[in-house]
Short mmCIF file of C-alpha atoms in Angstrom, two decimals:
data_model
loop_
_atom_site.label_atom_id
_atom_site.label_comp_id
_atom_site.label_asym_id
_atom_site.label_seq_id
_atom_site.Cartn_x
_atom_site.Cartn_y
_atom_site.Cartn_z
CA MET N 1 10.98 19.18 18.43
CA SER N 2 8.83 17.92 15.53
CA PRO N 3 5.04 18.83 16.01
CA SER N 4 4.48 15.26 15.45
CA ASN N 5 6.41 14.19 18.46
CA ARG N 6 4.67 16.39 21.14
CA SER N 7 2.73 15.16 23.90
CA ASP N 8 -0.79 13.79 22.84
CA ASP N 9 -3.74 15.79 23.64
CA PRO N 10 -6.47 14.44 25.82
CA GLN N 11 -9.35 15.93 23.67
CA VAL N 12 -11.85 14.03 21.71
CA HIS N 13 -11.05 14.04 18.02
CA ASP N 14 -13.49 14.27 15.26
CA LEU N 15 -11.31 11.74 13.35
CA VAL N 16 -8.47 9.34 14.15
CA GLY N 17 -6.69 7.84 11.39
CA VAL N 18 -4.85 4.50 11.71
CA GLY N 19 -1.86 4.48 9.39
CA PHE N 20 -0.30 7.19 7.35
CA GLY N 21 0.54 6.12 3.90
CA PRO N 22 -0.76 8.03 0.76
CA SER N 23 -4.40 7.40 1.24
CA ASN N 24 -4.56 9.00 4.81
CA LEU N 25 -2.00 11.71 3.83
CA ALA N 26 -4.59 12.68 1.07
CA LEU N 27 -7.22 12.85 3.74
CA ALA N 28 -5.01 14.87 6.06
CA ILE N 29 -4.54 17.46 3.06
CA ALA N 30 -8.19 17.45 2.38
CA ILE N 31 -8.78 18.29 5.89
CA ARG N 32 -6.18 21.16 5.99
CA GLU N 33 -7.62 22.62 2.93
CA ALA N 34 -11.27 22.39 4.16
CA ASN N 35 -10.21 23.99 7.50
CA ALA N 36 -8.59 26.81 5.54
CA GLY N 37 -11.78 27.82 3.62
CA PRO N 38 -14.32 30.22 4.30
CA ARG N 39 -16.92 27.76 5.47
CA ALA N 40 -17.23 25.96 8.95
CA ALA N 41 -14.65 23.36 9.35
CA PRO N 42 -16.15 19.82 8.87
CA VAL N 43 -13.37 18.13 10.86
CA ASP N 44 -12.11 20.59 13.64
CA SER N 45 -9.78 17.96 15.14
CA ALA N 46 -7.97 15.21 13.49
CA VAL N 47 -5.05 13.04 14.31
CA PHE N 48 -3.21 10.15 12.44
CA LEU N 49 -1.18 7.49 14.12
CA GLU N 50 1.68 5.86 12.36
CA ARG N 51 3.91 3.18 13.45
CA GLN N 52 6.82 4.25 11.30
CA PRO N 53 9.22 6.86 12.86
CA ARG N 54 8.82 8.96 9.67
CA PHE N 55 6.76 9.14 6.65
CA GLY N 56 7.69 6.16 4.12
CA TRP N 57 6.21 4.29 1.38
CA HIS N 58 7.52 1.24 -0.19
CA ARG N 59 11.02 2.33 0.51
CA GLY N 60 12.43 -1.14 -0.25
CA MET N 61 11.56 -0.90 -4.11
CA LEU N 62 12.63 2.62 -4.81
CA LEU N 63 14.82 1.03 -7.42
CA ASP N 64 16.93 3.24 -9.70
CA ASP N 65 15.18 3.79 -13.09
CA THR N 66 11.77 2.61 -12.01
CA THR N 67 8.71 4.77 -12.74
CA MET N 68 5.16 4.89 -11.57
CA GLN N 69 2.45 3.10 -13.20
CA VAL N 70 0.09 6.18 -12.76
CA SER N 71 0.26 9.59 -14.31
CA PHE N 72 1.43 12.32 -12.05
CA LEU N 73 -1.98 14.23 -12.42
CA LYS N 74 -3.32 11.37 -10.37
CA ASP N 75 -1.40 12.77 -7.25
CA LEU N 76 -2.74 13.30 -3.73
CA VAL N 77 -5.12 16.34 -4.66
CA THR N 78 -5.39 17.24 -8.37
CA LEU N 79 -8.68 15.28 -9.07
CA ARG N 80 -10.20 16.59 -6.00
CA ASN N 81 -8.91 20.25 -6.27
CA PRO N 82 -6.75 21.17 -9.41
CA ALA N 83 -5.86 24.55 -7.85
CA SER N 84 -4.50 22.74 -4.69
CA GLU N 85 -1.02 23.87 -3.28
CA PHE N 86 -0.24 20.34 -2.51
CA SER N 87 -0.18 19.19 -6.15
CA PHE N 88 2.91 17.47 -7.95
CA LEU N 89 3.23 20.39 -10.11
CA CYS N 90 3.42 22.70 -6.92
CA TYR N 91 5.96 20.24 -5.70
CA LEU N 92 8.17 20.52 -8.81
CA GLN N 93 8.08 24.33 -8.51
CA SER N 94 9.25 24.16 -4.92
CA ARG N 95 12.15 22.03 -5.87
CA GLY N 96 12.96 24.20 -8.87
CA ARG N 97 12.20 21.41 -11.51
CA LEU N 98 8.95 22.39 -13.11
CA THR N 99 10.52 23.48 -16.39
CA ASP N 100 12.89 20.61 -16.48
CA PHE N 101 9.89 18.18 -15.74
CA ILE N 102 7.96 19.83 -18.79
CA ASN N 103 10.81 19.32 -21.11
CA HIS N 104 11.26 15.66 -20.08
CA LYS N 105 7.80 15.11 -21.86
CA ASN N 106 6.72 12.36 -19.60
CA LEU N 107 3.48 11.86 -17.56
CA PHE N 108 5.26 9.20 -15.39
CA PRO N 109 7.77 10.32 -12.83
CA SER N 110 10.25 8.12 -11.13
CA ARG N 111 9.33 6.29 -8.21
CA VAL N 112 11.96 8.05 -6.28
CA GLU N 113 10.76 11.37 -7.32
CA PHE N 114 7.22 10.48 -6.58
CA HIS N 115 8.22 9.46 -2.98
CA ASP N 116 10.01 12.78 -2.42
CA TYR N 117 6.60 14.44 -3.62
CA LEU N 118 4.76 12.20 -0.92
CA GLU N 119 7.54 13.31 1.86
CA TRP N 120 7.17 16.79 0.87
CA ALA N 121 3.44 16.75 1.09
CA ALA N 122 3.63 15.04 4.41
CA ALA N 123 5.98 17.48 5.98
CA GLN N 124 3.32 20.12 5.50
CA VAL N 125 0.66 18.45 7.57
CA ASP N 126 3.23 17.03 10.25
CA ASP N 127 1.23 18.55 12.93
CA LEU N 128 -1.69 15.98 12.21
CA VAL N 129 0.45 13.02 12.66
CA ARG N 130 1.89 11.05 15.47
CA TYR N 131 4.81 8.98 14.11
CA ALA N 132 6.05 5.94 16.25
CA HIS N 133 2.70 5.34 17.39
CA GLU N 134 1.64 1.79 16.86
CA VAL N 135 -2.03 1.12 17.28
CA VAL N 136 -2.72 -2.00 19.51
CA ASP N 137 -6.42 -1.77 20.36
CA VAL N 138 -9.71 0.02 19.48
CA ARG N 139 -12.41 -0.11 22.29
CA PRO N 140 -15.98 1.05 21.79
CA VAL N 141 -17.39 3.78 23.99
CA TRP N 142 -21.14 3.40 24.79
CA ARG N 143 -23.62 6.06 26.15
CA ASP N 144 -27.34 5.32 26.75
CA GLY N 145 -27.20 2.30 24.57
CA GLU N 146 -25.39 3.78 21.76
CA LEU N 147 -21.82 3.55 20.39
CA THR N 148 -20.90 7.20 20.16
CA HIS N 149 -16.91 7.16 20.25
CA PHE N 150 -13.71 4.88 19.97
CA ASP N 151 -10.80 4.70 22.16
CA VAL N 152 -7.71 4.00 20.06
CA ALA N 153 -4.68 2.87 22.02
CA ALA N 154 -1.27 3.31 20.60
CA ARG N 155 2.06 2.19 21.91
CA THR N 156 4.74 4.78 21.69
CA GLY N 157 7.79 3.03 23.11
CA ALA N 158 8.73 -0.17 25.05
CA CYS N 159 6.08 -2.75 25.86
CA SER N 160 6.23 -1.70 29.60
CA THR N 161 5.03 1.93 28.75
CA PRO N 162 1.28 2.37 28.98
CA PRO N 163 -0.46 2.93 25.58
CA VAL N 164 -1.53 6.55 24.61
CA VAL N 165 -5.36 6.57 24.35
CA HIS N 166 -7.09 8.95 21.79
CA ARG N 167 -11.10 9.23 21.66
CA ALA N 168 -12.57 9.63 18.31
CA ARG N 169 -15.88 10.25 16.99
CA ASN N 170 -14.78 8.62 13.54
CA LEU N 171 -12.02 6.24 12.56
CA VAL N 172 -10.36 5.99 9.31
CA LEU N 173 -8.31 2.66 8.75
CA GLY N 174 -5.58 3.09 6.48
CA ALA N 175 -3.27 0.50 7.52
CA GLY N 176 -2.03 -0.51 4.00
CA LEU N 177 -1.14 -3.89 2.86
CA ARG N 178 0.67 -7.05 4.42
CA PRO N 179 3.37 -8.80 2.37
CA HIS N 180 2.08 -12.18 1.14
CA LEU N 181 4.23 -15.24 1.30
CA PRO N 182 3.73 -19.01 0.07
CA GLU N 183 2.49 -21.31 2.88
CA GLY N 184 5.36 -22.55 4.95
CA VAL N 185 7.79 -19.76 3.93
CA THR N 186 9.56 -17.70 6.88
CA LEU N 187 11.69 -14.57 6.34
CA ASP N 188 15.12 -14.39 7.48
CA THR N 189 18.67 -13.00 6.52
CA ARG N 190 18.57 -14.91 3.46
CA ILE N 191 14.95 -15.28 2.45
CA TRP N 192 13.17 -12.00 1.66
CA HIS N 193 10.05 -10.34 0.50
CA ASN N 194 10.58 -7.82 -2.26
CA ARG N 195 9.38 -5.05 0.15
CA ASP N 196 12.84 -5.12 1.88
CA LEU N 197 14.89 -5.67 -1.07
CA LEU N 198 17.04 -2.39 -0.98
CA PRO N 199 17.80 -2.42 2.75
CA ASN N 200 18.55 -6.16 2.92
CA LEU N 201 20.83 -5.78 -0.18
CA ARG N 202 23.08 -3.24 1.69
CA SER N 203 24.30 -6.10 3.95
CA LEU N 204 25.08 -8.17 0.97
CA VAL N 205 27.37 -6.17 -1.02
CA PRO N 206 30.75 -7.20 0.45
CA SER N 207 29.70 -10.83 0.24
CA ALA N 208 29.41 -11.04 -3.62
CA PRO N 209 26.53 -13.30 -4.04
CA ALA N 210 26.68 -15.88 -6.86
CA ARG N 211 23.05 -16.56 -7.28
CA PHE N 212 19.85 -14.94 -6.48
CA VAL N 213 16.34 -16.73 -7.07
CA VAL N 214 13.27 -14.41 -7.56
CA VAL N 215 9.66 -15.83 -7.37
CA GLY N 216 6.91 -14.09 -8.78
CA ALA N 217 5.34 -12.92 -12.38
CA GLY N 218 4.25 -9.31 -11.46
CA GLN N 219 5.88 -5.81 -11.81
CA SER N 220 7.81 -6.08 -8.68
CA ALA N 221 9.20 -9.42 -9.53
CA ALA N 222 10.50 -8.28 -12.93
CA GLU N 223 11.86 -5.16 -11.44
CA ALA N 224 13.72 -7.14 -8.80
CA VAL N 225 15.10 -9.46 -11.61
CA ASP N 226 16.26 -6.41 -13.70
CA HIS N 227 18.00 -4.74 -10.63
CA LEU N 228 19.82 -7.76 -9.43
CA HIS N 229 20.98 -8.72 -12.79
CA ARG N 230 22.40 -5.13 -13.34
CA GLU N 231 23.78 -4.65 -9.72
CA PHE N 232 25.40 -7.87 -9.39
CA PRO N 233 27.42 -8.41 -12.69
CA ARG N 234 28.99 -11.79 -11.42
CA ALA N 235 25.83 -13.41 -10.02
CA GLU N 236 23.19 -15.49 -11.62
CA VAL N 237 19.64 -14.50 -11.32
CA CYS N 238 16.85 -17.22 -11.65
CA ALA N 239 13.31 -16.17 -12.27
CA VAL N 240 10.73 -18.43 -10.96
CA PHE N 241 7.02 -18.21 -12.37
CA SER N 242 3.99 -20.50 -13.12
CA ARG N 243 3.34 -18.68 -16.47
CA TYR N 244 4.74 -19.03 -19.82
CA GLY N 245 6.25 -15.62 -19.77
CA TYR N 246 5.82 -12.26 -18.10
CA SER N 247 2.31 -10.83 -19.22
CA PRO N 248 2.12 -7.24 -20.32
CA ALA N 249 -0.11 -4.88 -18.39
CA ASP N 250 -3.09 -3.52 -20.21
CA ASP N 251 -2.55 0.17 -19.97
CA SER N 252 -4.77 1.17 -23.13
CA SER N 253 -6.95 4.21 -23.02
CA PHE N 254 -10.05 2.47 -22.94
CA ALA N 255 -9.16 -0.31 -20.38
CA ASN N 256 -7.71 2.61 -18.07
CA ARG N 257 -11.28 3.78 -17.59
CA ILE N 258 -11.55 1.15 -14.83
CA PHE N 259 -9.48 3.60 -12.84
CA ASP N 260 -11.64 6.37 -13.39
CA PRO N 261 -13.59 7.82 -10.17
CA ALA N 262 -16.82 7.11 -12.16
CA ALA N 263 -15.88 3.36 -12.46
CA VAL N 264 -16.11 3.04 -8.62
CA GLU N 265 -19.65 3.97 -8.69
CA GLU N 266 -20.35 1.72 -11.43
CA TYR N 267 -18.75 -1.25 -9.76
CA PHE N 268 -20.44 -0.37 -6.52
CA GLU N 269 -23.97 -0.53 -8.12
CA ALA N 270 -23.52 -3.59 -10.26
CA PRO N 271 -24.78 -7.18 -9.59
CA GLN N 272 -22.55 -9.54 -7.93
CA GLY N 273 -22.03 -11.32 -11.14
CA VAL N 274 -21.04 -8.14 -13.08
CA LYS N 275 -18.81 -7.47 -10.44
CA GLU N 276 -16.85 -10.76 -10.90
CA MET N 277 -16.95 -10.27 -14.80
CA MET N 278 -15.27 -6.77 -14.41
CA LEU N 279 -12.54 -8.26 -12.14
CA ALA N 280 -11.82 -11.07 -14.38
CA TYR N 281 -11.85 -8.96 -17.63
CA HIS N 282 -9.59 -6.18 -16.23
CA GLY N 283 -7.37 -7.70 -13.60
CA ASN N 284 -4.69 -7.58 -16.24
CA THR N 285 -4.52 -3.75 -15.85
CA ASN N 286 -3.06 -4.20 -12.29
CA TYR N 287 -2.33 -7.85 -11.18
CA SER N 288 0.52 -10.05 -12.11
CA VAL N 289 1.47 -7.99 -15.20
CA VAL N 290 4.64 -6.11 -16.38
CA ASP N 291 5.26 -2.91 -18.23
CA GLN N 292 6.02 -4.05 -22.05
CA GLU N 293 9.13 -1.93 -22.07
CA LEU N 294 10.53 -4.11 -19.14
CA ILE N 295 9.44 -7.19 -20.64
CA ASP N 296 11.25 -6.45 -23.89
CA ALA N 297 14.49 -5.32 -22.05
CA LEU N 298 14.63 -8.50 -20.06
CA TYR N 299 14.07 -10.50 -23.28
CA ARG N 300 16.72 -8.86 -25.02
CA ARG N 301 19.18 -9.45 -22.24
CA VAL N 302 18.30 -13.24 -22.19
CA TYR N 303 18.66 -13.33 -26.06
CA GLN N 304 22.18 -11.48 -25.74
CA GLU N 305 23.54 -13.71 -23.26
CA LYS N 306 22.61 -16.92 -25.32
CA VAL N 307 24.41 -15.26 -28.08
CA ARG N 308 27.53 -14.73 -26.08
CA GLY N 309 27.21 -18.24 -24.42
CA VAL N 310 27.09 -17.00 -20.81
CA GLU N 311 23.66 -16.97 -19.50
CA ARG N 312 23.29 -15.45 -15.95
CA LEU N 313 19.63 -14.53 -16.40
CA ARG N 314 17.57 -17.60 -16.36
CA MET N 315 13.96 -18.07 -16.66
CA PHE N 316 12.11 -21.02 -15.09
CA ASN N 317 8.70 -20.47 -16.59
CA LEU N 318 5.73 -22.80 -16.16
CA SER N 319 7.41 -23.72 -12.79
CA ARG N 320 7.01 -23.58 -9.32
CA LEU N 321 9.18 -23.40 -6.00
CA VAL N 322 8.29 -26.56 -4.12
CA GLU N 323 11.14 -26.50 -1.48
CA THR N 324 13.06 -23.71 0.49
CA VAL N 325 15.61 -24.96 3.09
CA ARG N 326 18.01 -22.65 4.65
CA THR N 327 21.54 -23.82 4.70
CA PRO N 328 24.84 -22.51 6.48
CA GLY N 329 25.74 -20.62 3.31
CA GLY N 330 22.45 -19.56 2.09
CA VAL N 331 19.24 -21.30 0.75
CA ARG N 332 18.64 -24.58 -1.08
CA THR N 333 15.78 -24.35 -3.36
CA VAL N 334 14.01 -26.85 -5.46
CA VAL N 335 12.12 -25.69 -8.74
CA GLU N 336 9.67 -28.09 -10.38
CA SER N 337 8.39 -28.01 -13.92
CA LEU N 338 4.71 -27.80 -14.12
CA VAL N 339 4.86 -29.79 -17.47
CA THR N 340 7.26 -32.47 -16.73
CA ASN N 341 7.47 -32.50 -13.03
CA GLU N 342 11.17 -32.44 -13.44
CA LYS N 343 12.97 -30.97 -10.19
CA THR N 344 15.95 -28.50 -10.52
CA VAL N 345 17.97 -27.76 -7.44
CA LEU N 346 19.35 -24.29 -7.03
CA ASP N 347 21.59 -23.36 -4.29
CA ALA N 348 21.23 -19.63 -3.94
CA ASP N 349 22.81 -16.94 -1.65
CA VAL N 350 19.24 -15.18 -1.26
CA VAL N 351 15.67 -15.99 -2.37
CA VAL N 352 13.42 -12.97 -3.02
CA PHE N 353 9.64 -13.58 -2.81
CA ALA N 354 7.92 -11.05 -5.04
CA THR N 355 4.59 -12.55 -4.26
CA GLY N 356 2.37 -9.55 -3.69
CA TYR N 357 0.31 -8.25 -0.81
CA ARG N 358 -2.82 -8.65 0.92
CA PRO N 359 -5.07 -5.95 2.42
CA VAL N 360 -5.02 -5.90 6.35
CA ASP N 361 -8.11 -7.43 7.60
CA PRO N 362 -10.11 -4.48 9.13
CA PHE N 363 -11.60 -6.85 11.76
CA GLU N 364 -8.15 -7.65 13.08
CA LEU N 365 -7.47 -4.04 13.59
CA LEU N 366 -11.07 -3.39 15.23
CA GLY N 367 -10.71 -5.88 17.88
CA GLU N 368 -14.09 -5.67 19.97
CA VAL N 369 -15.31 -3.22 17.78
CA ALA N 370 -15.65 -5.72 14.98
CA GLN N 371 -18.61 -7.37 16.69
CA VAL N 372 -20.89 -4.35 15.67
CA CYS N 373 -19.82 -4.52 11.91
CA GLN N 374 -21.80 -6.35 9.30
CA ARG N 375 -20.56 -8.90 7.06
CA ASP N 376 -21.55 -10.42 3.66
CA GLU N 377 -21.98 -14.22 3.45
CA SER N 378 -18.32 -14.59 2.65
CA GLY N 379 -17.54 -12.96 6.00
CA ARG N 380 -16.23 -10.01 4.20
CA ALA N 381 -16.85 -6.29 5.50
CA LEU N 382 -20.06 -4.74 4.20
CA VAL N 383 -19.17 -1.13 3.12
CA GLU N 384 -21.34 1.61 2.12
CA ARG N 385 -20.63 3.67 -0.98
CA ASP N 386 -18.87 6.42 1.18
CA TYR N 387 -16.42 3.62 2.44
CA ARG N 388 -18.11 3.49 5.93
CA LEU N 389 -18.41 0.22 7.37
CA ARG N 390 -22.06 -1.01 7.79
CA THR N 391 -23.24 -1.36 11.36
CA GLY N 392 -26.10 -1.54 13.41
CA PRO N 393 -28.45 1.33 14.13
CA GLU N 394 -27.06 1.75 17.62
CA VAL N 395 -23.62 2.68 16.31
CA ARG N 396 -23.36 6.58 15.94
CA ALA N 397 -19.68 6.76 15.35
CA GLY N 398 -18.22 6.11 11.83
CA ILE N 399 -15.71 3.67 10.69
CA TYR N 400 -14.08 4.10 7.11
CA LEU N 401 -11.69 2.23 5.19
CA GLN N 402 -9.01 3.11 2.97
CA GLY N 403 -8.14 -0.17 1.47
CA GLY N 404 -9.69 -3.56 1.63
CA THR N 405 -12.80 -2.65 -0.51
CA GLU N 406 -11.96 -4.25 -3.77
CA HIS N 407 -15.03 -6.46 -3.40
CA THR N 408 -17.36 -3.71 -2.87
CA HIS N 409 -15.81 -0.81 -4.66
CA GLY N 410 -13.58 -2.45 -7.41
CA ILE N 411 -10.01 -2.54 -8.60
CA SER N 412 -9.43 0.99 -8.30
CA SER N 413 -10.89 1.56 -5.10
CA SER N 414 -7.82 1.62 -2.86
CA LEU N 415 -5.15 2.49 -5.51
CA LEU N 416 -3.41 5.90 -6.02
CA SER N 417 -5.62 6.53 -9.17
CA ASN N 418 -8.61 7.53 -6.82
CA THR N 419 -6.73 8.71 -3.79
CA ALA N 420 -7.68 12.17 -3.93
CA VAL N 421 -11.42 11.52 -4.88
CA ARG N 422 -11.72 8.95 -2.09
CA ALA N 423 -10.35 11.23 0.50
CA ALA N 424 -12.94 13.85 -0.60
CA GLU N 425 -15.79 11.35 -0.38
CA ILE N 426 -14.96 10.20 2.93
CA LEU N 427 -14.50 13.69 4.37
CA ALA N 428 -17.78 14.84 3.03
CA SER N 429 -19.38 11.77 4.63
CA ILE N 430 -17.97 12.55 7.98
CA SER N 431 -18.84 16.29 7.81
CA ALA N 432 -22.57 15.52 6.77
CA ARG N 433 -23.11 13.14 9.64
CA THR N 434 -24.66 14.49 12.86
CA VAL N 435 -22.06 15.20 15.53
CA VAL N 436 -22.88 13.55 18.55
CA PRO N 437 -22.43 15.07 22.20
CA ASP N 438 -19.26 13.99 23.93
CA PRO N 439 -19.77 11.51 26.64
CA ALA N 440 -18.79 12.40 30.31
CA PRO N 441 -15.08 11.84 30.85
CA ASP N 442 -14.50 8.24 32.36
CA ARG N 443 -11.34 6.44 33.17
CA HIS N 444 -9.93 4.51 30.30
CA PRO N 445 -9.53 0.84 30.73
CA GLU N 446 -6.20 -1.02 31.07
CA TYR N 447 -4.85 -1.93 27.65
CA ALA N 448 -2.76 -4.94 27.35
CA CYS N 449 0.42 -4.74 25.41
CA ALA N 450 -0.72 -6.66 22.56
CA PRO N 451 1.10 -7.09 19.14
CA GLY N 452 0.84 -4.09 16.93
CA THR N 453 -1.91 -3.67 14.35
CA ALA N 454 -0.98 -0.61 12.55
#
């Protein structure tokens, strides 16, 4: 039996992590390496709760020939500890591909390979993770007027099965992103978010679809268009986006400094007006942009089809999807030109919304505990430099965010670029804080079988 599936211990943990994507994986590795060092362990007991049955990160978009947008040196550990045995280079050595990768002369591994690296790293800290544990509630534990611990309830099976409760001195929320859809759109067997592209396509192969509609202007949208056009040579692929064309990502050396660890500090200290200016100036490094190489490839394909007189790749630019209606055979869509208001009806086998993601609201995850957290004038979480939620003085336990901090820490705050450094900062903060005595054991309250939150 895998260590991650053993019975849950009733002990009080120094740290409970909610979610186990790359961010909390990096934190688990930092804890493992710290505990292996000569100094006293800063976090003696940690556990991470993940609702998936095994490790997985954007599996639905592990398309052939797609590459990472960040250097392999920005892996889970290197910027924190270049000598770590959990680095991408150590992974390559363990797979017998180090020399081959060097000869490849490329800083950007394929997405499939990088996912394999993440799985390799996750397997080495498997004992810290409880897979198939869906967090359904977080309750505060009070002692003498102070909030000293959290009780984290996780569902491990059917709704009738009582949740397992973990008590924690610190909580680290790494629940990831939630797929974003236009208002009124509901996913089903023919209306997808690109997150599920690959698994959903497997059910379509025998049916030989005639037309796909892909909505969106970013990297994922362009990759979906490219993949569908190549894999279904008899199908028409219609790309719908409100821009004039796909916009290239600014990955120039100076602009890339926005992803440096130092940029987090500068953004955090900047006045609000400067924060807004930085996001406006440098949003094109990450949002709704496409690699230039892919843009050029798609344009060549469109032009070649015009030359041949058979146009399977159609670009509906300066347009928007205004209607999506399920039909017995697929989906009827209506595309409206933003210039002329002319409407085009497209009957599609599948509509793919590559419309991005939104961070999970930490207050949704925290439930009752959200009442002790402070917010800004816009209702967003106030977050300290060490990624700790700002709370009142009566709260001794810590709540840390791995994601949802762009408004306080900038574009790179939750991206892979800063994963290793962010994990180190969170671990250092937890280590530096005074450890409070454990409260006397009490009976855990009854937990309702609520919808999962992580």
